[in-house]
Amino acid sequence: MKVSKSLLIGDLSFRYTPRFPPALGLIVSKKYGNSVSRNIFKRRCRSLFRERLIKNGIEIALIVRPKKQNFSFTDMDFAFRGFYENICS
């Protein structure tokens, strides 16, 4: 049985476990906003997952869940950068 770990950075909740090949799961409820804002959030998360984790050789399964609405890209970038620094140290 694999044990996952949780991490809360800013208003993003991360749940992760080692896995090959890497995978990303997104949980975005309708409370987050309309379909356009939910899809923008998902596209940004996928992009940051590729840039910050896959390109750096991190092999994990990651589930991302927002704790508030309408994230800016800079806030998401900050959270993913903090996540990367936390798991690599």
mmCIF file of C-alpha atoms in Angstrom:
data_model
loop_
_atom_site.group_PDB
_atom_site.id
_atom_site.type_symbol
_atom_site.label_atom_id
_atom_site.label_comp_id
_atom_site.label_asym_id
_atom_site.label_seq_id
_atom_site.Cartn_x
_atom_site.Cartn_y
_atom_site.Cartn_z
ATOM 1 C CA MET A 1 0.000 0.000 0.000
ATOM 2 C CA LYS A 2 1.339 3.419 -0.977
ATOM 3 C CA VAL A 3 1.182 6.176 1.571
ATOM 4 C CA SER A 4 0.587 9.681 0.306
ATOM 5 C CA LYS A 5 1.720 12.896 1.940
ATOM 6 C CA SER A 6 -0.114 16.211 2.102
ATOM 7 C CA LEU A 7 1.175 19.732 1.846
ATOM 8 C CA LEU A 8 -0.630 23.075 1.917
ATOM 9 C CA ILE A 9 1.181 25.987 0.292
ATOM 10 C CA GLY A 10 -0.709 29.226 0.065
ATOM 11 C CA ASP A 11 -4.227 28.255 -0.889
ATOM 12 C CA LEU A 12 -3.308 25.150 -2.883
ATOM 13 C CA SER A 13 -3.533 21.709 -1.329
ATOM 14 C CA PHE A 14 -1.051 19.128 -2.657
ATOM 15 C CA ARG A 15 -1.286 15.379 -2.078
ATOM 16 C CA TYR A 16 1.567 13.314 -3.511
ATOM 17 C CA THR A 17 3.281 9.949 -3.602
ATOM 18 C CA PRO A 18 6.257 8.593 -5.603
ATOM 19 C CA ARG A 19 5.201 7.095 -8.944
ATOM 20 C CA PHE A 20 6.586 6.280 -12.349
ATOM 21 C CA PRO A 21 5.419 7.573 -14.786
ATOM 22 C CA PRO A 22 4.483 10.943 -13.236
ATOM 23 C CA ALA A 23 0.770 11.777 -13.051
ATOM 24 C CA LEU A 24 -1.352 14.792 -12.205
ATOM 25 C CA GLY A 25 -4.865 14.818 -10.787
ATOM 26 C CA LEU A 26 -6.969 17.936 -10.366
ATOM 27 C CA ILE A 27 -9.970 18.403 -8.074
ATOM 28 C CA VAL A 28 -11.846 21.597 -8.878
ATOM 29 C CA SER A 29 -15.431 21.839 -7.666
ATOM 30 C CA LYS A 30 -18.161 23.998 -9.154
ATOM 31 C CA LYS A 31 -17.797 26.277 -6.125
ATOM 32 C CA TYR A 32 -14.515 27.450 -7.672
ATOM 33 C CA GLY A 33 -16.375 29.209 -10.463
ATOM 34 C CA ASN A 34 -17.806 28.702 -13.913
ATOM 35 C CA SER A 35 -16.381 26.213 -16.405
ATOM 36 C CA VAL A 36 -14.103 28.807 -17.997
ATOM 37 C CA SER A 37 -12.357 29.655 -14.719
ATOM 38 C CA ARG A 38 -12.101 25.969 -13.719
ATOM 39 C CA ASN A 39 -10.525 25.081 -17.073
ATOM 40 C CA ILE A 40 -8.069 27.989 -16.861
ATOM 41 C CA PHE A 41 -7.029 26.725 -13.420
ATOM 42 C CA LYS A 42 -6.520 23.204 -14.803
ATOM 43 C CA ARG A 43 -4.497 24.384 -17.818
ATOM 44 C CA ARG A 44 -2.234 26.465 -15.590
ATOM 45 C CA CYS A 45 -1.696 23.548 -13.192
ATOM 46 C CA ARG A 46 -0.786 21.209 -16.050
ATOM 47 C CA SER A 47 1.673 23.743 -17.424
ATOM 48 C CA LEU A 48 3.346 24.298 -14.044
ATOM 49 C CA PHE A 49 3.438 20.541 -13.383
ATOM 50 C CA ARG A 50 5.361 20.029 -16.642
ATOM 51 C CA GLU A 51 7.682 23.000 -16.110
ATOM 52 C CA ARG A 52 8.483 22.579 -12.422
ATOM 53 C CA LEU A 53 8.356 18.826 -11.875
ATOM 54 C CA ILE A 54 8.546 16.710 -15.026
ATOM 55 C CA LYS A 55 11.338 18.730 -16.644
ATOM 56 C CA ASN A 56 13.340 18.437 -13.408
ATOM 57 C CA GLY A 57 12.970 14.660 -13.273
ATOM 58 C CA ILE A 58 10.589 14.440 -10.313
ATOM 59 C CA GLU A 59 8.535 11.245 -10.561
ATOM 60 C CA ILE A 60 5.416 11.624 -8.430
ATOM 61 C CA ALA A 61 1.667 11.336 -8.587
ATOM 62 C CA LEU A 62 0.241 14.689 -7.576
ATOM 63 C CA ILE A 63 -3.293 15.780 -6.734
ATOM 64 C CA VAL A 64 -3.942 19.528 -6.622
ATOM 65 C CA ARG A 65 -6.967 21.158 -5.030
ATOM 66 C CA PRO A 66 -7.626 24.901 -4.649
ATOM 67 C CA LYS A 67 -8.819 26.248 -1.301
ATOM 68 C CA LYS A 68 -10.084 29.574 -2.679
ATOM 69 C CA GLN A 69 -11.416 30.967 -5.942
ATOM 70 C CA ASN A 70 -9.727 32.860 -8.756
ATOM 71 C CA PHE A 71 -6.040 32.124 -8.406
ATOM 72 C CA SER A 72 -3.633 34.320 -10.286
ATOM 73 C CA PHE A 73 -0.881 32.622 -12.240
ATOM 74 C CA THR A 74 1.793 34.192 -10.020
ATOM 75 C CA ASP A 75 0.151 32.711 -6.891
ATOM 76 C CA MET A 76 0.046 29.290 -8.530
ATOM 77 C CA ASP A 77 3.657 29.605 -9.666
ATOM 78 C CA PHE A 78 4.677 30.533 -6.113
ATOM 79 C CA ALA A 79 2.828 27.498 -4.696
ATOM 80 C CA PHE A 80 4.355 25.069 -7.227
ATOM 81 C CA ARG A 81 7.823 26.527 -6.633
ATOM 82 C CA GLY A 82 7.355 26.087 -2.882
ATOM 83 C CA PHE A 83 6.144 22.533 -3.415
ATOM 84 C CA TYR A 84 9.182 21.705 -5.565
ATOM 85 C CA GLU A 85 11.578 23.181 -2.987
ATOM 86 C CA ASN A 86 9.851 21.304 -0.183
ATOM 87 C CA ILE A 87 10.015 17.857 -1.785
ATOM 88 C CA CYS A 88 13.572 18.309 -3.070
ATOM 89 C CA SER A 89 15.051 19.343 0.280
#
